[in-house]
mmCIF file of C-alpha atoms in Angstrom:
data_model
loop_
_atom_site.group_PDB
_atom_site.id
_atom_site.type_symbol
_atom_site.label_atom_id
_atom_site.label_comp_id
_atom_site.label_asym_id
_atom_site.label_seq_id
_atom_site.Cartn_x
_atom_site.Cartn_y
_atom_site.Cartn_z
ATOM 1 C CA MET J 1 -27.540 23.587 -14.736
ATOM 2 C CA GLN J 2 -23.755 23.791 -14.996
ATOM 3 C CA GLN J 3 -21.632 20.661 -14.732
ATOM 4 C CA VAL J 4 -21.274 19.676 -11.080
ATOM 5 C CA GLY J 5 -18.090 17.606 -11.158
ATOM 6 C CA ALA J 6 -14.725 19.096 -12.126
ATOM 7 C CA SER J 7 -13.060 17.787 -15.267
ATOM 8 C CA ARG J 8 -10.237 16.280 -13.176
ATOM 9 C CA LEU J 9 -12.763 13.707 -11.939
ATOM 10 C CA SER J 10 -13.255 12.321 -15.438
ATOM 11 C CA GLY J 11 -12.532 8.603 -15.523
ATOM 12 C CA PHE J 12 -12.536 8.203 -11.749
ATOM 13 C CA GLY J 13 -15.788 6.578 -10.693
ATOM 14 C CA GLU J 14 -16.575 4.104 -7.945
ATOM 15 C CA SER J 15 -13.431 2.177 -7.063
ATOM 16 C CA VAL J 16 -13.326 -1.551 -7.644
ATOM 17 C CA PHE J 17 -12.759 -1.975 -3.913
ATOM 18 C CA SER J 18 -16.080 -0.311 -3.165
ATOM 19 C CA GLU J 19 -17.918 -2.336 -5.810
ATOM 20 C CA MET J 20 -16.573 -5.691 -4.668
ATOM 21 C CA SER J 21 -17.106 -4.921 -0.994
ATOM 22 C CA ARG J 22 -20.683 -3.876 -1.762
ATOM 23 C CA LEU J 23 -21.289 -7.098 -3.710
ATOM 24 C CA ALA J 24 -19.750 -9.093 -0.859
ATOM 25 C CA VAL J 25 -22.244 -7.578 1.599
ATOM 26 C CA GLU J 26 -25.180 -8.064 -0.751
ATOM 27 C CA HIS J 27 -24.345 -11.739 -1.362
ATOM 28 C CA GLU J 28 -22.959 -12.520 2.115
ATOM 29 C CA ALA J 29 -19.635 -13.434 0.538
ATOM 30 C CA ILE J 30 -16.422 -13.906 2.488
ATOM 31 C CA ASN J 31 -14.444 -10.773 1.705
ATOM 32 C CA LEU J 32 -10.908 -11.623 0.628
ATOM 33 C CA GLY J 33 -10.904 -8.544 -1.594
ATOM 34 C CA GLN J 34 -10.251 -5.301 0.220
ATOM 35 C CA GLY J 35 -6.993 -5.259 2.145
ATOM 36 C CA PHE J 36 -7.854 -4.990 5.804
ATOM 37 C CA PRO J 37 -7.494 -7.475 8.672
ATOM 38 C CA ASP J 38 -10.609 -9.084 10.111
ATOM 39 C CA PHE J 39 -8.785 -9.711 13.386
ATOM 40 C CA PRO J 40 -8.129 -7.228 16.203
ATOM 41 C CA GLY J 41 -4.952 -5.242 16.572
ATOM 42 C CA PRO J 42 -2.690 -5.670 19.603
ATOM 43 C CA ASP J 43 -4.230 -5.076 23.019
ATOM 44 C CA LEU J 44 -1.300 -2.851 23.938
ATOM 45 C CA VAL J 45 -2.228 -0.426 21.173
ATOM 46 C CA LYS J 46 -5.921 -0.349 22.072
ATOM 47 C CA HIS J 47 -5.162 0.183 25.749
ATOM 48 C CA ALA J 48 -2.732 2.962 24.878
ATOM 49 C CA ALA J 49 -5.433 4.735 22.863
ATOM 50 C CA ALA J 50 -7.918 4.442 25.738
ATOM 51 C CA THR J 51 -5.288 5.780 28.124
ATOM 52 C CA ALA J 52 -4.604 8.735 25.840
ATOM 53 C CA ILE J 53 -8.312 9.521 25.533
ATOM 54 C CA ASN J 54 -8.808 9.317 29.296
ATOM 55 C CA ALA J 55 -5.762 11.542 29.776
ATOM 56 C CA ASP J 56 -7.571 14.113 27.624
ATOM 57 C CA LEU J 57 -5.156 13.979 24.703
ATOM 58 C CA ASN J 58 -8.122 14.895 22.540
ATOM 59 C CA GLN J 59 -7.303 18.288 21.056
ATOM 60 C CA TYR J 60 -5.343 19.114 17.920
ATOM 61 C CA ALA J 61 -1.889 17.631 17.690
ATOM 62 C CA PRO J 62 0.850 19.716 16.062
ATOM 63 C CA SER J 63 0.114 19.645 12.352
ATOM 64 C CA HIS J 64 3.191 17.570 11.504
ATOM 65 C CA GLY J 65 2.606 15.071 14.323
ATOM 66 C CA LEU J 66 3.053 14.462 18.032
ATOM 67 C CA PRO J 67 6.728 14.722 19.011
ATOM 68 C CA ARG J 68 6.522 11.325 20.730
ATOM 69 C CA LEU J 69 5.348 9.598 17.553
ATOM 70 C CA ARG J 70 7.854 11.394 15.328
ATOM 71 C CA ARG J 71 10.655 10.296 17.653
ATOM 72 C CA ALA J 72 9.397 6.690 17.568
ATOM 73 C CA ILE J 73 9.260 6.761 13.754
ATOM 74 C CA ALA J 74 12.778 8.184 13.502
ATOM 75 C CA THR J 75 14.223 5.722 16.017
ATOM 76 C CA THR J 76 12.521 2.773 14.308
ATOM 77 C CA PHE J 77 13.857 3.722 10.884
ATOM 78 C CA GLU J 78 17.401 4.186 12.183
ATOM 79 C CA GLN J 79 17.361 0.937 14.162
ATOM 80 C CA SER J 80 15.922 -1.035 11.251
ATOM 81 C CA TYR J 81 17.749 0.467 8.291
ATOM 82 C CA GLY J 82 20.836 2.203 9.689
ATOM 83 C CA ARG J 83 20.011 5.738 8.589
ATOM 84 C CA ALA J 84 19.592 8.481 11.196
ATOM 85 C CA VAL J 85 16.399 10.555 10.857
ATOM 86 C CA ASP J 86 15.729 13.961 12.421
ATOM 87 C CA PRO J 87 12.251 13.654 14.005
ATOM 88 C CA ASP J 88 11.796 17.420 14.053
ATOM 89 C CA ALA J 89 12.819 18.184 10.474
ATOM 90 C CA GLU J 90 12.352 14.953 8.504
ATOM 91 C CA VAL J 91 9.129 13.265 9.717
ATOM 92 C CA THR J 92 5.524 14.261 9.003
ATOM 93 C CA VAL J 93 2.570 12.351 10.456
ATOM 94 C CA THR J 94 -0.389 12.149 8.072
ATOM 95 C CA SER J 95 -3.922 10.787 7.985
ATOM 96 C CA GLY J 96 -2.897 7.511 6.436
ATOM 97 C CA ALA J 97 -0.298 6.728 3.804
ATOM 98 C CA THR J 98 -2.712 7.797 1.065
ATOM 99 C CA GLU J 99 -2.780 11.327 2.437
ATOM 100 C CA ALA J 100 1.008 11.343 2.667
ATOM 101 C CA LEU J 101 1.140 10.467 -1.033
ATOM 102 C CA LEU J 102 -1.294 13.225 -1.996
ATOM 103 C CA ALA J 103 0.456 15.805 0.185
ATOM 104 C CA THR J 104 3.757 14.897 -1.475
ATOM 105 C CA LEU J 105 2.403 15.149 -5.018
ATOM 106 C CA LEU J 106 0.743 18.488 -4.278
ATOM 107 C CA ALA J 107 4.017 19.679 -2.799
ATOM 108 C CA ILE J 108 6.272 18.828 -5.751
ATOM 109 C CA LEU J 109 4.227 18.989 -8.972
ATOM 110 C CA GLU J 110 3.687 21.907 -11.301
ATOM 111 C CA PRO J 111 0.820 21.659 -13.832
ATOM 112 C CA GLY J 112 1.803 19.319 -16.636
ATOM 113 C CA ASP J 113 4.640 17.604 -14.786
ATOM 114 C CA GLU J 114 4.852 13.904 -15.526
ATOM 115 C CA VAL J 115 4.979 11.163 -12.900
ATOM 116 C CA ILE J 116 6.050 7.616 -13.731
ATOM 117 C CA LEU J 117 3.890 4.888 -12.216
ATOM 118 C CA ILE J 118 4.934 1.253 -12.260
ATOM 119 C CA GLU J 119 1.968 -0.930 -13.146
ATOM 120 C CA PRO J 120 0.133 -2.683 -11.725
ATOM 121 C CA PHE J 121 -0.221 0.188 -9.275
ATOM 122 C CA TYR J 122 -2.258 1.024 -6.187
ATOM 123 C CA ASP J 123 -5.353 2.604 -7.685
ATOM 124 C CA ALA J 124 -5.011 5.930 -5.825
ATOM 125 C CA TYR J 125 -1.772 6.811 -7.610
ATOM 126 C CA PRO J 126 -3.123 7.961 -11.020
ATOM 127 C CA ALA J 127 -6.025 9.868 -9.468
ATOM 128 C CA GLN J 128 -3.741 11.698 -7.065
ATOM 129 C CA VAL J 129 -1.290 12.616 -9.820
ATOM 130 C CA VAL J 130 -4.150 14.078 -11.864
ATOM 131 C CA PHE J 131 -5.638 15.890 -8.856
ATOM 132 C CA ALA J 132 -2.223 17.487 -8.281
ATOM 133 C CA GLY J 133 -2.092 18.696 -11.891
ATOM 134 C CA GLY J 134 0.320 16.043 -13.119
ATOM 135 C CA VAL J 135 0.285 13.566 -15.975
ATOM 136 C CA PRO J 136 0.782 9.851 -15.237
ATOM 137 C CA ARG J 137 3.111 7.783 -17.400
ATOM 138 C CA TYR J 138 3.152 4.014 -17.043
ATOM 139 C CA VAL J 139 5.873 1.363 -17.068
ATOM 140 C CA PRO J 140 4.640 -2.223 -16.645
ATOM 141 C CA LEU J 141 6.188 -5.001 -14.625
ATOM 142 C CA GLN J 142 6.520 -8.169 -16.686
ATOM 143 C CA ALA J 143 4.345 -11.067 -15.493
ATOM 144 C CA PRO J 144 4.598 -13.706 -14.191
ATOM 145 C CA GLY J 145 7.944 -12.909 -12.542
ATOM 146 C CA TRP J 146 7.159 -9.186 -12.281
ATOM 147 C CA SER J 147 10.580 -8.053 -13.465
ATOM 148 C CA LEU J 148 11.176 -4.351 -14.082
ATOM 149 C CA ASP J 149 12.638 -3.424 -17.471
ATOM 150 C CA LEU J 150 15.028 -0.589 -16.609
ATOM 151 C CA ASP J 151 15.403 0.264 -20.290
ATOM 152 C CA ALA J 152 11.642 0.759 -20.544
ATOM 153 C CA LEU J 153 11.759 2.873 -17.407
ATOM 154 C CA ALA J 154 14.510 5.023 -18.871
ATOM 155 C CA ALA J 155 12.566 5.401 -22.127
ATOM 156 C CA ALA J 156 9.522 6.677 -20.227
ATOM 157 C CA ILE J 157 11.467 9.617 -18.802
ATOM 158 C CA SER J 158 10.976 12.900 -20.635
ATOM 159 C CA PRO J 159 11.999 16.519 -19.989
ATOM 160 C CA ARG J 160 8.659 16.930 -18.175
ATOM 161 C CA THR J 161 9.200 14.006 -15.797
ATOM 162 C CA ARG J 162 9.296 15.175 -12.192
ATOM 163 C CA ALA J 163 8.917 12.021 -10.105
ATOM 164 C CA ILE J 164 8.612 8.272 -10.004
ATOM 165 C CA VAL J 165 6.371 6.359 -7.602
ATOM 166 C CA LEU J 166 7.698 3.063 -6.289
ATOM 167 C CA ASN J 167 5.839 0.510 -4.160
ATOM 168 C CA THR J 168 7.849 -2.170 -2.369
ATOM 169 C CA PRO J 169 6.783 -4.636 -1.074
ATOM 170 C CA HIS J 170 4.391 -4.366 -3.980
ATOM 171 C CA ASN J 171 0.610 -4.400 -4.050
ATOM 172 C CA PRO J 172 -0.860 -6.386 -5.782
ATOM 173 C CA THR J 173 1.979 -8.659 -6.958
ATOM 174 C CA GLY J 174 3.774 -9.399 -3.672
ATOM 175 C CA LYS J 175 7.093 -8.463 -5.295
ATOM 176 C CA VAL J 176 9.912 -7.180 -3.111
ATOM 177 C CA PHE J 177 12.248 -5.082 -5.244
ATOM 178 C CA SER J 178 15.848 -6.246 -5.061
ATOM 179 C CA ARG J 179 18.765 -3.993 -4.146
ATOM 180 C CA GLU J 180 19.948 -4.279 -7.760
ATOM 181 C CA GLU J 181 16.602 -3.095 -9.139
ATOM 182 C CA LEU J 182 16.508 -0.261 -6.643
ATOM 183 C CA ALA J 183 20.028 0.755 -7.613
ATOM 184 C CA GLY J 184 18.902 0.966 -11.247
ATOM 185 C CA ILE J 185 15.950 3.162 -10.285
ATOM 186 C CA ALA J 186 18.212 5.310 -8.107
ATOM 187 C CA ALA J 187 20.671 5.822 -10.946
ATOM 188 C CA LEU J 188 17.904 7.053 -13.253
ATOM 189 C CA CYS J 189 16.533 9.377 -10.561
ATOM 190 C CA GLN J 190 19.952 10.953 -10.123
ATOM 191 C CA GLU J 191 20.706 11.128 -13.838
ATOM 192 C CA HIS J 192 17.427 12.915 -14.595
ATOM 193 C CA ASP J 193 17.034 14.823 -11.302
ATOM 194 C CA LEU J 194 13.809 13.039 -10.300
ATOM 195 C CA ILE J 195 12.106 12.794 -6.937
ATOM 196 C CA ALA J 196 11.262 9.273 -5.804
ATOM 197 C CA ILE J 197 8.113 8.622 -3.806
ATOM 198 C CA SER J 198 8.553 5.210 -2.195
ATOM 199 C CA ASP J 199 5.415 3.599 -0.780
ATOM 200 C CA GLU J 200 6.695 1.087 1.772
ATOM 201 C CA VAL J 201 3.590 0.351 3.848
ATOM 202 C CA TYR J 202 4.203 -3.429 3.793
ATOM 203 C CA ASP J 203 7.848 -3.228 4.862
ATOM 204 C CA ARG J 204 7.217 -5.473 7.892
ATOM 205 C CA ILE J 205 5.221 -8.102 6.005
ATOM 206 C CA ILE J 206 7.871 -10.035 4.079
ATOM 207 C CA PHE J 207 8.561 -13.735 3.606
ATOM 208 C CA ASP J 208 10.978 -16.409 2.448
ATOM 209 C CA GLY J 209 14.134 -14.536 3.351
ATOM 210 C CA ALA J 210 13.216 -11.413 1.391
ATOM 211 C CA VAL J 211 14.952 -8.240 2.538
ATOM 212 C CA HIS J 212 13.263 -4.858 2.376
ATOM 213 C CA VAL J 213 15.650 -2.083 1.337
ATOM 214 C CA PRO J 214 14.300 1.478 1.652
ATOM 215 C CA LEU J 215 15.129 3.361 -1.528
ATOM 216 C CA ALA J 216 16.105 6.408 0.536
ATOM 217 C CA THR J 217 19.036 4.517 2.053
ATOM 218 C CA LEU J 218 20.812 4.005 -1.270
ATOM 219 C CA PRO J 219 23.729 6.327 -2.085
ATOM 220 C CA GLY J 220 22.593 9.701 -3.376
ATOM 221 C CA MET J 221 18.891 9.091 -2.670
ATOM 222 C CA TRP J 222 18.210 10.605 0.749
ATOM 223 C CA GLU J 223 17.795 14.168 -0.520
ATOM 224 C CA ARG J 224 15.432 13.127 -3.335
ATOM 225 C CA THR J 225 13.271 10.401 -1.760
ATOM 226 C CA VAL J 226 10.016 10.581 0.178
ATOM 227 C CA THR J 227 9.416 7.367 2.124
ATOM 228 C CA VAL J 228 5.732 6.761 2.856
ATOM 229 C CA ASN J 229 4.537 4.282 5.478
ATOM 230 C CA SER J 230 1.500 3.335 7.533
ATOM 231 C CA THR J 231 1.138 2.205 11.123
ATOM 232 C CA GLY J 232 -2.274 0.840 10.163
ATOM 233 C CA LYS J 233 -0.759 -1.984 8.124
ATOM 234 C CA THR J 234 1.946 -2.793 10.667
ATOM 235 C CA PHE J 235 -0.310 -2.793 13.734
ATOM 236 C CA SER J 236 -3.566 -3.978 12.094
ATOM 237 C CA MET J 237 -5.431 -0.732 12.788
ATOM 238 C CA THR J 238 -6.244 0.451 9.269
ATOM 239 C CA GLY J 239 -9.252 2.464 10.447
ATOM 240 C CA TRP J 240 -7.103 4.745 12.570
ATOM 241 C CA LYS J 241 -5.431 6.234 9.471
ATOM 242 C CA VAL J 242 -2.061 7.068 11.018
ATOM 243 C CA GLY J 243 0.562 7.276 8.293
ATOM 244 C CA TYR J 244 3.759 9.206 7.838
ATOM 245 C CA ALA J 245 6.318 10.553 5.397
ATOM 246 C CA ILE J 246 10.061 10.580 5.965
ATOM 247 C CA ALA J 247 12.091 12.941 3.790
ATOM 248 C CA ALA J 248 15.028 15.314 3.862
ATOM 249 C CA SER J 249 14.248 18.674 5.431
ATOM 250 C CA ALA J 250 13.648 20.613 2.201
ATOM 251 C CA LEU J 251 11.135 18.044 0.946
ATOM 252 C CA THR J 252 9.584 17.776 4.397
ATOM 253 C CA ARG J 253 8.953 21.524 4.548
ATOM 254 C CA ALA J 254 7.081 21.351 1.247
ATOM 255 C CA ILE J 255 5.058 18.307 2.352
ATOM 256 C CA ARG J 256 4.113 19.963 5.644
ATOM 257 C CA THR J 257 2.932 23.048 3.772
ATOM 258 C CA THR J 258 0.377 21.049 1.790
ATOM 259 C CA HIS J 259 -0.481 18.649 4.629
ATOM 260 C CA GLN J 260 -1.564 21.508 6.901
ATOM 261 C CA PHE J 261 -4.236 22.485 4.382
ATOM 262 C CA ILE J 262 -5.479 18.941 3.690
ATOM 263 C CA THR J 263 -6.205 17.460 7.125
ATOM 264 C CA PHE J 264 -4.090 19.805 9.297
ATOM 265 C CA ALA J 265 -3.556 17.099 11.921
ATOM 266 C CA THR J 266 -4.230 13.424 12.554
ATOM 267 C CA ALA J 267 -6.236 12.126 15.546
ATOM 268 C CA THR J 268 -4.221 12.848 18.697
ATOM 269 C CA PRO J 269 -5.000 9.794 20.877
ATOM 270 C CA PHE J 270 -4.331 7.424 17.977
ATOM 271 C CA GLN J 271 -0.980 9.076 17.353
ATOM 272 C CA ASP J 272 -0.032 8.635 21.002
ATOM 273 C CA ALA J 273 -1.120 4.998 20.929
ATOM 274 C CA MET J 274 0.900 4.276 17.800
ATOM 275 C CA ALA J 275 3.916 5.877 19.438
ATOM 276 C CA ALA J 276 3.495 3.441 22.339
ATOM 277 C CA ALA J 277 3.216 0.553 19.854
ATOM 278 C CA MET J 278 6.359 1.528 17.965
ATOM 279 C CA GLU J 279 8.297 2.061 21.186
ATOM 280 C CA ASP J 280 7.305 -1.401 22.399
ATOM 281 C CA ALA J 281 8.232 -2.985 19.059
ATOM 282 C CA LEU J 282 11.745 -1.591 19.346
ATOM 283 C CA THR J 283 12.499 -3.959 22.218
ATOM 284 C CA SER J 284 10.096 -6.857 21.576
ATOM 285 C CA ASN J 285 9.733 -9.545 18.910
ATOM 286 C CA TYR J 286 6.620 -7.905 17.473
ATOM 287 C CA TYR J 287 7.860 -7.483 13.893
ATOM 288 C CA ALA J 288 9.189 -11.044 13.676
ATOM 289 C CA GLU J 289 5.949 -12.404 15.114
ATOM 290 C CA LEU J 290 3.929 -10.331 12.647
ATOM 291 C CA ALA J 291 5.856 -11.735 9.676
ATOM 292 C CA ALA J 292 5.556 -15.274 11.046
ATOM 293 C CA MET J 293 1.786 -14.899 11.486
ATOM 294 C CA TYR J 294 1.351 -13.610 7.960
ATOM 295 C CA THR J 295 3.533 -16.412 6.602
ATOM 296 C CA ARG J 296 1.136 -18.952 8.113
ATOM 297 C CA LEU J 297 -1.900 -17.134 6.722
ATOM 298 C CA ARG J 298 -0.299 -16.799 3.289
ATOM 299 C CA ASP J 299 0.474 -20.503 3.183
ATOM 300 C CA GLN J 300 -3.043 -21.405 4.305
ATOM 301 C CA LEU J 301 -4.645 -19.308 1.563
ATOM 302 C CA HIS J 302 -2.113 -20.559 -0.984
ATOM 303 C CA GLN J 303 -3.154 -24.139 -0.232
ATOM 304 C CA ALA J 304 -6.854 -23.232 -0.466
ATOM 305 C CA LEU J 305 -6.466 -21.546 -3.846
ATOM 306 C CA GLU J 306 -4.308 -24.294 -5.304
ATOM 307 C CA GLY J 307 -6.795 -26.862 -4.010
ATOM 308 C CA ALA J 308 -9.550 -25.058 -5.880
ATOM 309 C CA GLY J 309 -7.595 -25.234 -9.115
ATOM 310 C CA LEU J 310 -6.318 -21.662 -8.997
ATOM 311 C CA PRO J 311 -2.537 -21.609 -9.560
ATOM 312 C CA VAL J 312 -0.879 -19.066 -7.249
ATOM 313 C CA LEU J 313 1.951 -16.723 -8.184
ATOM 314 C CA PRO J 314 4.880 -16.222 -5.764
ATOM 315 C CA CYS J 315 4.436 -13.670 -2.982
ATOM 316 C CA ARG J 316 7.421 -12.425 -0.945
ATOM 317 C CA GLY J 317 5.767 -9.384 0.619
ATOM 318 C CA SER J 318 2.448 -7.617 1.367
ATOM 319 C CA TYR J 319 -0.669 -9.565 2.367
ATOM 320 C CA PHE J 320 -2.022 -10.415 -1.071
ATOM 321 C CA LEU J 321 -1.853 -13.444 -3.348
ATOM 322 C CA LEU J 322 -2.467 -13.417 -7.091
ATOM 323 C CA ALA J 323 -4.110 -16.473 -8.632
ATOM 324 C CA ASP J 324 -4.079 -17.389 -12.321
ATOM 325 C CA ILE J 325 -7.638 -17.546 -13.717
ATOM 326 C CA SER J 326 -6.708 -17.768 -17.393
ATOM 327 C CA GLY J 327 -7.933 -21.347 -17.732
ATOM 328 C CA LEU J 328 -11.440 -20.748 -16.399
ATOM 329 C CA GLY J 329 -13.081 -19.353 -19.512
ATOM 330 C CA PHE J 330 -13.695 -15.789 -18.338
ATOM 331 C CA ASP J 331 -12.988 -12.931 -20.721
ATOM 332 C CA THR J 332 -11.962 -10.517 -17.969
ATOM 333 C CA ASP J 333 -10.865 -10.611 -14.364
ATOM 334 C CA VAL J 334 -13.795 -8.353 -13.481
ATOM 335 C CA ALA J 335 -16.269 -10.934 -14.806
ATOM 336 C CA PHE J 336 -14.540 -13.659 -12.812
ATOM 337 C CA CYS J 337 -14.502 -11.646 -9.571
ATOM 338 C CA ARG J 338 -18.181 -10.757 -9.920
ATOM 339 C CA PHE J 339 -18.976 -14.412 -10.534
ATOM 340 C CA LEU J 340 -16.832 -15.537 -7.611
ATOM 341 C CA THR J 341 -18.553 -13.085 -5.277
ATOM 342 C CA THR J 342 -22.134 -13.665 -6.352
ATOM 343 C CA GLU J 343 -22.065 -17.396 -7.143
ATOM 344 C CA VAL J 344 -19.266 -18.900 -5.025
ATOM 345 C CA GLY J 345 -19.501 -16.507 -2.098
ATOM 346 C CA VAL J 346 -15.880 -15.342 -1.962
ATOM 347 C CA ALA J 347 -14.897 -11.789 -2.881
ATOM 348 C CA ALA J 348 -11.626 -11.004 -4.665
ATOM 349 C CA ILE J 349 -10.238 -7.966 -6.502
ATOM 350 C CA PRO J 350 -9.635 -7.860 -10.278
ATOM 351 C CA PRO J 351 -6.059 -6.596 -10.768
ATOM 352 C CA SER J 352 -6.963 -4.935 -14.065
ATOM 353 C CA ALA J 353 -8.097 -2.050 -11.838
ATOM 354 C CA PHE J 354 -4.373 -1.466 -11.264
ATOM 355 C CA TYR J 355 -3.621 -0.920 -14.971
ATOM 356 C CA ALA J 356 -4.012 2.210 -17.084
ATOM 357 C CA ASP J 357 -5.453 0.011 -19.843
ATOM 358 C CA PRO J 358 -7.307 -2.876 -18.161
ATOM 359 C CA ALA J 359 -7.139 -4.869 -21.391
ATOM 360 C CA THR J 360 -3.373 -5.240 -20.955
ATOM 361 C CA ALA J 361 -3.681 -6.931 -17.554
ATOM 362 C CA PRO J 362 -3.027 -10.678 -17.304
ATOM 363 C CA LEU J 363 -5.992 -12.771 -16.198
ATOM 364 C CA LEU J 364 -5.480 -12.915 -12.442
ATOM 365 C CA ALA J 365 -7.450 -12.375 -9.251
ATOM 366 C CA ARG J 366 -6.120 -10.814 -6.050
ATOM 367 C CA PHE J 367 -6.920 -12.369 -2.679
ATOM 368 C CA CYS J 368 -6.122 -10.867 0.716
ATOM 369 C CA PHE J 369 -4.845 -13.152 3.482
ATOM 370 C CA ALA J 370 -4.989 -10.591 6.303
ATOM 371 C CA LYS J 371 -7.788 -12.705 7.735
ATOM 372 C CA ARG J 372 -8.324 -15.060 10.648
ATOM 373 C CA PRO J 373 -7.479 -18.706 9.962
ATOM 374 C CA GLU J 374 -11.144 -19.597 10.347
ATOM 375 C CA THR J 375 -12.081 -16.981 7.726
ATOM 376 C CA ILE J 376 -9.616 -18.486 5.261
ATOM 377 C CA ALA J 377 -10.852 -21.993 6.116
ATOM 378 C CA ALA J 378 -14.443 -20.951 5.410
ATOM 379 C CA ALA J 379 -13.351 -19.388 2.128
ATOM 380 C CA ALA J 380 -11.489 -22.604 1.251
ATOM 381 C CA GLU J 381 -14.671 -24.613 1.738
ATOM 382 C CA ARG J 382 -16.572 -22.343 -0.645
ATOM 383 C CA LEU J 383 -13.746 -22.251 -3.147
ATOM 384 C CA SER J 384 -13.744 -26.032 -3.301
ATOM 385 C CA ALA J 385 -17.076 -25.763 -5.094
ATOM 386 C CA LEU J 386 -15.460 -23.739 -7.892
ATOM 387 C CA ALA J 387 -14.893 -26.867 -9.985
ATOM 388 C CA THR J 388 -18.637 -27.545 -9.926
ATOM 389 C CA PHE J 389 -19.428 -24.074 -11.216
ATOM 390 C CA ARG J 390 -16.642 -24.334 -13.786
ATOM 391 C CA HIS J 391 -18.128 -27.437 -15.362
ATOM 392 C CA SER J 392 -21.827 -26.732 -14.882
#
């Protein structure tokens, strides 16, 4: 029998998220691994979806998104970041941010084009680059401060480089790229005529006075940047898969061409509900309250991890904390996370999954704090037993 799987699938097996979530279920562990809230989203959003369904908004939406949602996205971006967006020509609604990323890569890459990925990276990035016919190239952030070496970034650019993928606020490190760092990236993009794909799904989840600056708003970057975002992260409805891409009209036309042949359109009532949510957030304190809630949850998990003898690295954005496990005697972060799930009853993610060569990853574990306070408290109780396991 001929080979079933295409060669592009080589090296892409079960994701670490799936493995750790499966182990968490098998061992009844508290899942602080995969990044999704265990609390409900806002009632307003749920009621809006029910209203849309009952109003029979249940057929295909326009492929590039309901006009109401595209207007809400454009208005939100302009109000928040001071850059006007044309909802008809510069916004595309997608089935989650991950689909927006794939649609963009399919739209811009020729076979053999290189794409620079900053590692650690969201694990979908390399697979999507390969699926689109590209070749990933990697530039690491420097732990523990997660600084970006702009000289190393410049050295990674070749005549075949087509794009760079940026993620800020950053998963898994919690880094929020500074305006100065972004300016350095922007300068290289303009010097080498690169397209920037900026994954900004955690733009509303920032702490400690951090300021999110969309790369597209820097001088000279609007025409060459695709900004990717997700209503699922902002409104705690990850299962609805309502994402979007904002880009200048020429890039948007290319993205829409691929998007129409991937999912064609995203669920209509969920789009209408997210439009209602974004409209409400324009005049309410929703975003400030969201950041304040996540600050409390971050601090609660930080205390729990430190109390269990797991030193925590700084986090200024996203809903993840990295803890230092280098003193626990485990050879790899995968071994630690399997142990933590099966023996302690708390699931975490090994960040080596976010590196091209897992052996180069520092010994850390990623914990998600998008959880109810009682979930984090229960995890803290289990984590307190870690010292017993460590010395047994």
